[in-house]
Coordinates of C-alpha atoms in Angstrom, one line a residue:
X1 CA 0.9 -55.9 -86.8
X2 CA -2.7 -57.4 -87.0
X3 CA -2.3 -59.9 -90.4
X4 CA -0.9 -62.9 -89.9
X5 CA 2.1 -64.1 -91.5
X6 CA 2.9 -67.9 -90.2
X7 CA 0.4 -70.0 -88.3
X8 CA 1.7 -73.1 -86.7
X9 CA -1.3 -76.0 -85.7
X10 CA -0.8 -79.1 -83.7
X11 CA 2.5 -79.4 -85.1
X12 CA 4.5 -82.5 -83.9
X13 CA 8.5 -83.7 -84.9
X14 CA 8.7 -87.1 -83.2
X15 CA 12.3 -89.1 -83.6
X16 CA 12.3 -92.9 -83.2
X17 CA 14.6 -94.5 -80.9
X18 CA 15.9 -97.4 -79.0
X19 CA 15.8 -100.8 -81.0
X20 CA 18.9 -101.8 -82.3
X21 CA 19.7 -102.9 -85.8
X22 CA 17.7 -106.2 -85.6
X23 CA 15.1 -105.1 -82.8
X24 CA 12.2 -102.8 -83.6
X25 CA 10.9 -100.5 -80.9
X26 CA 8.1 -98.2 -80.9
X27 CA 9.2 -95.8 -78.4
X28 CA 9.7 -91.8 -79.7
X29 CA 11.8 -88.2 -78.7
X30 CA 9.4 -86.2 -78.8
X31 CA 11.3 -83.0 -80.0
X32 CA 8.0 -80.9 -81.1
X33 CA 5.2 -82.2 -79.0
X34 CA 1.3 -80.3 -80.5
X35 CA 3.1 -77.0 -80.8
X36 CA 0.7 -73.7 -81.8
X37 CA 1.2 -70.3 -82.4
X38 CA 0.8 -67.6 -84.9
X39 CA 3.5 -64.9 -85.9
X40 CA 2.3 -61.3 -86.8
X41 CA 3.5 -59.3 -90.1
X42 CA 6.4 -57.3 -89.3
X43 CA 7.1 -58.8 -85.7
X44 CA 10.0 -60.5 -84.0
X45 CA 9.1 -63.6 -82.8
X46 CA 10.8 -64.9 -79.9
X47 CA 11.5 -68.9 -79.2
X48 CA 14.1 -69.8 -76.1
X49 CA 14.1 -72.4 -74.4
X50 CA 17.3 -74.7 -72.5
X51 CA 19.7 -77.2 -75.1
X52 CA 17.0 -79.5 -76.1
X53 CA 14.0 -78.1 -75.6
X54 CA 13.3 -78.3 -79.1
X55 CA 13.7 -74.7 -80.6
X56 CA 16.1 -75.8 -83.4
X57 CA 14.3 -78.5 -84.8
X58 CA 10.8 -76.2 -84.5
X59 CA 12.6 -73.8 -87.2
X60 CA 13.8 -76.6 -88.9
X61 CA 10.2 -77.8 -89.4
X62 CA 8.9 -74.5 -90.5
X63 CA 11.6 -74.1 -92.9
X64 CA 11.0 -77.9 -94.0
X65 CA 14.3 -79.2 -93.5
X66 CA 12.7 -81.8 -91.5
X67 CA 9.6 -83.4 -92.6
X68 CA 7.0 -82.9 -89.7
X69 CA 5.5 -86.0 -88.3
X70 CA 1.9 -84.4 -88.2
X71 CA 0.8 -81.0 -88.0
X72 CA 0.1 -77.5 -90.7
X73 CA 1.8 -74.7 -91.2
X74 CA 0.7 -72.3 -92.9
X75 CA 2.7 -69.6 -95.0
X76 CA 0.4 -66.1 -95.8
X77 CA 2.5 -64.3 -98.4
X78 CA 2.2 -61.0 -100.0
X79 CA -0.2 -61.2 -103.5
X80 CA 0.7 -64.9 -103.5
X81 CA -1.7 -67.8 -102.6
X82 CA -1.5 -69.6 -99.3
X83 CA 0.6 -72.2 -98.8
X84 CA 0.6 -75.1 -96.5
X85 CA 3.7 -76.4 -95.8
X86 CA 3.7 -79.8 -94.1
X87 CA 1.9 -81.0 -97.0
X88 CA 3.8 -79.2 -100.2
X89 CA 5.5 -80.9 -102.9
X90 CA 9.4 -80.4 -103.8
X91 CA 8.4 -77.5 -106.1
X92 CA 5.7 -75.4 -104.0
X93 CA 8.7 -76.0 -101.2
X94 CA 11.5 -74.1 -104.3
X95 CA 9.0 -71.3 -104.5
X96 CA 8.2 -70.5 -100.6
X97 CA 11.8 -71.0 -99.9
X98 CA 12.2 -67.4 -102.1
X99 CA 9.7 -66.2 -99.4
X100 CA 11.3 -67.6 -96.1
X101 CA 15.0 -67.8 -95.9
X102 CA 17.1 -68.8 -92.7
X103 CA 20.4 -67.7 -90.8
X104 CA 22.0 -70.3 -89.3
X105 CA 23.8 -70.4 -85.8
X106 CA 27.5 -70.9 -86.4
X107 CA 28.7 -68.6 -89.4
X108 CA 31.6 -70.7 -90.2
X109 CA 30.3 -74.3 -91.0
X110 CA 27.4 -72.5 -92.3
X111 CA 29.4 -70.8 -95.5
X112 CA 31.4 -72.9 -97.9
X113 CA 34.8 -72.7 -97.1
X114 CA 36.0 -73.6 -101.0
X115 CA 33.4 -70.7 -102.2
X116 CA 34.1 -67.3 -102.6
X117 CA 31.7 -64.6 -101.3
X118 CA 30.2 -64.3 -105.2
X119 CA 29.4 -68.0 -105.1
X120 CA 28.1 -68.0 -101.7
X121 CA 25.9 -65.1 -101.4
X122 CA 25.1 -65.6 -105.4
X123 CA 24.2 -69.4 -105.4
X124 CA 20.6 -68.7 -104.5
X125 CA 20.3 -66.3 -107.2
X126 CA 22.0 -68.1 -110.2
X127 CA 19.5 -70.9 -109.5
X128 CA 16.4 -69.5 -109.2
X129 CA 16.7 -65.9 -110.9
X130 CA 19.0 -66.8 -113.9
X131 CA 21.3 -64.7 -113.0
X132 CA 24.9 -64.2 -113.8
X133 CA 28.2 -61.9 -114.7
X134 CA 27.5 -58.6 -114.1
X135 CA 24.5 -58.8 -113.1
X136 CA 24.8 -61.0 -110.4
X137 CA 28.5 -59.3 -108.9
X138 CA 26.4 -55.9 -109.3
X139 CA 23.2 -57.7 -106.5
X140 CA 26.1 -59.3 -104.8
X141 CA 27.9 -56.1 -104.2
X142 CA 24.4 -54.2 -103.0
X143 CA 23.6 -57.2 -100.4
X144 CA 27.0 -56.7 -99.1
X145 CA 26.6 -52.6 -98.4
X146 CA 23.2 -53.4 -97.3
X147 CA 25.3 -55.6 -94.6
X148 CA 27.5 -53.4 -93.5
X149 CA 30.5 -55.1 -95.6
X150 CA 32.4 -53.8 -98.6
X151 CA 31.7 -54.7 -102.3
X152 CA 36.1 -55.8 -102.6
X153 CA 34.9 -58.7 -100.5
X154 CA 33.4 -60.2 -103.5
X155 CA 36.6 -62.7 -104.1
X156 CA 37.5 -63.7 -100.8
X157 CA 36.9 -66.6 -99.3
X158 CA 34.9 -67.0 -95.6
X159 CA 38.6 -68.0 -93.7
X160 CA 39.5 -64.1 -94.5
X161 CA 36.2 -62.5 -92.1
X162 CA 35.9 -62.6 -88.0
X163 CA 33.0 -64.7 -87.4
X164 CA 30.6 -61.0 -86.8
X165 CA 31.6 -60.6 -90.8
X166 CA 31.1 -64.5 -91.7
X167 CA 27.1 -63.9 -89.7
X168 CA 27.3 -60.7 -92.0
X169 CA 27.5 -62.7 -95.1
X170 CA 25.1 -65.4 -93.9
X171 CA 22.5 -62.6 -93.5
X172 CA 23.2 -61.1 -96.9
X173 CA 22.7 -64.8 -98.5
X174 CA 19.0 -64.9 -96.3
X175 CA 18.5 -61.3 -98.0
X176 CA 19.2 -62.5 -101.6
X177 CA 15.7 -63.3 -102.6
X178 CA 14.0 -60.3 -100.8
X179 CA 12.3 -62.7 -98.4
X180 CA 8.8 -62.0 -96.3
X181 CA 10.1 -63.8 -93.0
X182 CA 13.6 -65.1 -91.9
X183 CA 14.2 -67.7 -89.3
X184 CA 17.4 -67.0 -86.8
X185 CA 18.4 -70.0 -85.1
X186 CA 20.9 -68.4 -82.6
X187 CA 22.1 -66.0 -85.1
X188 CA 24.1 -64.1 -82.5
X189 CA 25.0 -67.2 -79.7
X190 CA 28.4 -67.9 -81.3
X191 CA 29.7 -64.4 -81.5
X192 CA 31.2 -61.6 -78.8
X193 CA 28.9 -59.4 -76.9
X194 CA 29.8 -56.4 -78.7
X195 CA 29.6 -58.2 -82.0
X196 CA 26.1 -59.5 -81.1
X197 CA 25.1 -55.8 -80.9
X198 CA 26.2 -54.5 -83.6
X199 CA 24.4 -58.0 -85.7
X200 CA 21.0 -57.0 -83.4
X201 CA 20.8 -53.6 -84.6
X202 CA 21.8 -54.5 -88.2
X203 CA 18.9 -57.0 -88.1
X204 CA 16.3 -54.1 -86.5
X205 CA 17.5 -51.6 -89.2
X206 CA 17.4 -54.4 -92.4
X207 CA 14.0 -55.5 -90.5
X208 CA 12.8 -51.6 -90.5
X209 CA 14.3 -51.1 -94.1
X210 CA 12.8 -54.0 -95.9
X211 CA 9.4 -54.4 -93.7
X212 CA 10.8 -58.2 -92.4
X213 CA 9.3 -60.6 -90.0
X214 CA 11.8 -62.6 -87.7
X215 CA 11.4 -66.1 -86.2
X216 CA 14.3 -65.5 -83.7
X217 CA 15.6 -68.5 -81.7
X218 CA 17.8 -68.3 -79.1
X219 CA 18.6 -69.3 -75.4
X220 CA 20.1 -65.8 -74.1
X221 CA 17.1 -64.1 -72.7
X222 CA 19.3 -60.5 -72.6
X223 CA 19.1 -60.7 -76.4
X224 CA 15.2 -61.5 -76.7
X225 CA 14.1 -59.0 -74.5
X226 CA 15.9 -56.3 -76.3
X227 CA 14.7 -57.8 -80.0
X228 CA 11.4 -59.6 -79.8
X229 CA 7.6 -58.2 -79.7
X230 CA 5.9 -61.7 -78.0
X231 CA 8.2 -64.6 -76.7
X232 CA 7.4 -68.4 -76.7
X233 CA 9.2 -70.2 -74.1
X234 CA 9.9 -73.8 -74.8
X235 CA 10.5 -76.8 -73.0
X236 CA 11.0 -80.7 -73.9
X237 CA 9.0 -79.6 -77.2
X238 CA 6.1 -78.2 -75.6
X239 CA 5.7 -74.3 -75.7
X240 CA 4.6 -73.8 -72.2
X241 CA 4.3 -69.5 -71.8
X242 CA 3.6 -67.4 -74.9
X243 CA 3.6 -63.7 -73.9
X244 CA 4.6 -60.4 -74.8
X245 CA 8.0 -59.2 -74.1
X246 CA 7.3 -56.7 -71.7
X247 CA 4.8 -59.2 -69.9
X248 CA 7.1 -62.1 -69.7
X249 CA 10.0 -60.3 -68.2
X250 CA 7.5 -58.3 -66.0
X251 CA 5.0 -61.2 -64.7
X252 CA 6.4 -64.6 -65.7
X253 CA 3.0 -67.1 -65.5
X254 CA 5.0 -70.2 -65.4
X255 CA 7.6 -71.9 -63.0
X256 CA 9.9 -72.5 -65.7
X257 CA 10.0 -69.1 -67.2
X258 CA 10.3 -67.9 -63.5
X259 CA 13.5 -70.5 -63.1
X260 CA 15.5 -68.9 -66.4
X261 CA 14.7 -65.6 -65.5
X262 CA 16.1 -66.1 -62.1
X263 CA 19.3 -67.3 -64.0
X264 CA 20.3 -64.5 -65.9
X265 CA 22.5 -62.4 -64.4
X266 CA 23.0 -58.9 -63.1
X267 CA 25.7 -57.0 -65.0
X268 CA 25.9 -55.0 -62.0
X269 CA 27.8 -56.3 -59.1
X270 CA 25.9 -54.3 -56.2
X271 CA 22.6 -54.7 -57.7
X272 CA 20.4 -57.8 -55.3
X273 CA 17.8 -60.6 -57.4
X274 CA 15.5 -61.7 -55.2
X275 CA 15.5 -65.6 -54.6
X276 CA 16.8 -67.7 -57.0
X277 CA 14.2 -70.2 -58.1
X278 CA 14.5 -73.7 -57.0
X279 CA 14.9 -76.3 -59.7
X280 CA 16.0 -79.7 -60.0
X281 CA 18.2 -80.8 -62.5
X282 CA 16.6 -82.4 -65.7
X283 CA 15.9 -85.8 -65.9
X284 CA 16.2 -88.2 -69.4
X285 CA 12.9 -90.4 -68.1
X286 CA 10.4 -87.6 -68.6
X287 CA 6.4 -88.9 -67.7
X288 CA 4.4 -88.5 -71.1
X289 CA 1.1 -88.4 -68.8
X290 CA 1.5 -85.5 -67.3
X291 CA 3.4 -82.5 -67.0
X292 CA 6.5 -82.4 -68.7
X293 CA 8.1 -79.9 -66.4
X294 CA 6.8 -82.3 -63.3
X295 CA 9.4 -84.0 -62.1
X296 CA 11.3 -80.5 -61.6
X297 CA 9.1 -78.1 -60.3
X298 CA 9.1 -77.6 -57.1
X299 CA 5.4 -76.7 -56.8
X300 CA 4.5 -80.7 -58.7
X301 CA 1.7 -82.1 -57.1
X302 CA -0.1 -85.6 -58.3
X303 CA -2.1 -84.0 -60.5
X304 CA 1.2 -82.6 -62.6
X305 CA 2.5 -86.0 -62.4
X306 CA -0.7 -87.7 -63.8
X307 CA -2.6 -85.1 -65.9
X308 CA -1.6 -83.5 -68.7
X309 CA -1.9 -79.5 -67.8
X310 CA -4.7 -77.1 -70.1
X311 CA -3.9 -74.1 -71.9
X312 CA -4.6 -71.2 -69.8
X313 CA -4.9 -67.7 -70.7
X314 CA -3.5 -64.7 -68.4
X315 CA -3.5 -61.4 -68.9
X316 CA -3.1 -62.4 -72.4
X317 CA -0.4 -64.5 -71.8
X318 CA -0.9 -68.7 -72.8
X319 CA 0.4 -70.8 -70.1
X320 CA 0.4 -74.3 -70.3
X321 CA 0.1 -75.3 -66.2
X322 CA -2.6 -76.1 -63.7
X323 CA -1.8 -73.5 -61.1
X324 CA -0.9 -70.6 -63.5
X325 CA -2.1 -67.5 -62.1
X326 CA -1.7 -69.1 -58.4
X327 CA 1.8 -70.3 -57.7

């Protein structure tokens, strides 16, 4: 997994706000605040964070369903040219989207409810394949074995599936196109345990089966740990500890990775976590000088509060705080 598939640069999402209908104001959200990283050929990539850290609207960008205040991505597909994304017209955006398909979080409102399954899954290729009739119930049918669902399903409509078969479908519309990379945005958040596994190891097997890369965003670290090579861990926009798996659940760098880990919890009742990290609640009024994760860390000194922290690198992990390595 050496070539490189996505690269993200600099990228910011800001949101305007406050004002009023007759008052203009320049104050901003920042959702996705000079966010970098790079995602490997064939890898699951790994994005969690808390509700509004800004992992949604991140995949969002990439996918271009929200135009980017500033930033490049840049898409590195197989015997095509490089494309840049921030900057692509409406018809280089038609062509990449063949390329880079999404699953969306909540399998209901994501499917049509007036569509059948032939329509739903189909859409994508009657528009930009040409397809239709046989042909296209014949690919409709294979994308539905390849799910795990039955080609009879063809007619019905998404009220007639549990919501692990309506996520079924949603991945089989993602698979239409025979896509390089697919973005999850908590593919698996909305559905039972046992259901989440079985949609996990029907996204490893498609992944294997079709050489795949995942963008896989979600808030259950469980579920990343078990799926994802390297993990960026995101908060109020700002990745602040990129890492491998294995090293982020072994040797957390950062205080906020070191808070959500200590809140997962122990299937096993006699089993004892060590102490539970201390964190404040968050807080709307976030400081833009300094550290973002300031005013709730309990190791803040005036130089969080006043200076924004440098990238660091540890033990190969990026960690964006001035006492990684030390606290």
């Amino acid at each position: 997994m050496t070539e490189t598939i996505l690269e993200v640069d600099g990228l910011n999402m800001y949101f305007p706000t406050g004002g009023g209908m007759f008052k203009k104001s320049d104050a901003v959200v920042k959702a996705v605040n000079n966010v970098s990283f790079d995602v490997k050929r064939g890898e699951t990539f790994g994005i969690v964070g808390e509700s509004g850290s800004g992992k949604t609207t991140l995949g969002r960008c990439i996918m271009r369903v929200l135009n980017p205040t500033d930033g490049e991505i840049t898409f590195n597909r197989k015997d095509k040219p490089q494309v840049e994304l921030v900057s692509g017209d409406k018809q280089t955006l038609r062509d990449v989207w063949r390329d880079m398909r999404m699953v969306f979080q909540d399998p209901q409102s994501s499917l049509n409810p007036r569509l059948r399954v032939l329509d739903i899954v189909g859409q994508v290729l009657a528009t930009t394949e040409g397809m239709k009739g046989k042909a296209l119930s014949d690919r409709v049918s294979e994308l539905l074995e390849q799910v795990g669902l039955r080609p009879e399903f063809l007619m019905r409509y998404p009220n007639a599936f549990s919501g692990g078969q309506r996520q079924r479908l949603g991945i089989a519309r993602a698979l239409a196109t025979n896509p390089e990379l697919i973005i999850a945005d908590e593919a698996v958040s909305a559905l039972d345990v046992s259901i989440q596994a079985q949609t996990l190891n029907l996204m490893q097997d498609l992944q294997e089966e079709f050489d795949l890369t995942y963008i896989f965003i979600a808030h259950d670290l469980a579920v990343v740990e078990h799926i994802c090579d390297r993990i960026a861990v995101m908060y109020l926009g700002e990745i602040v500890e990129l890492a491998t798996a294995e090293e982020l659940f072994r040797d957390p760098k950062h205080p906020y990775t070191r808070a959500l880990l200590s809140a997962v919890p122990i299937p096993d009742p006699r089993a004892r976590r060590g102490q539970r990290e201390k964190v404040r609640l968050a807080d709307g009024a976030q400081s833009t000088e300094g550290c973002r994760f300031a005013n709730r860390c309990p190791f803040a000194t005036d130089l969080c509060r006043n200076t924004a922290p440098p990238k660091k690198n540890i033990s190969g992990a990026d960690v964006l705080c001035h006492f990684a390595g030390e606290v």
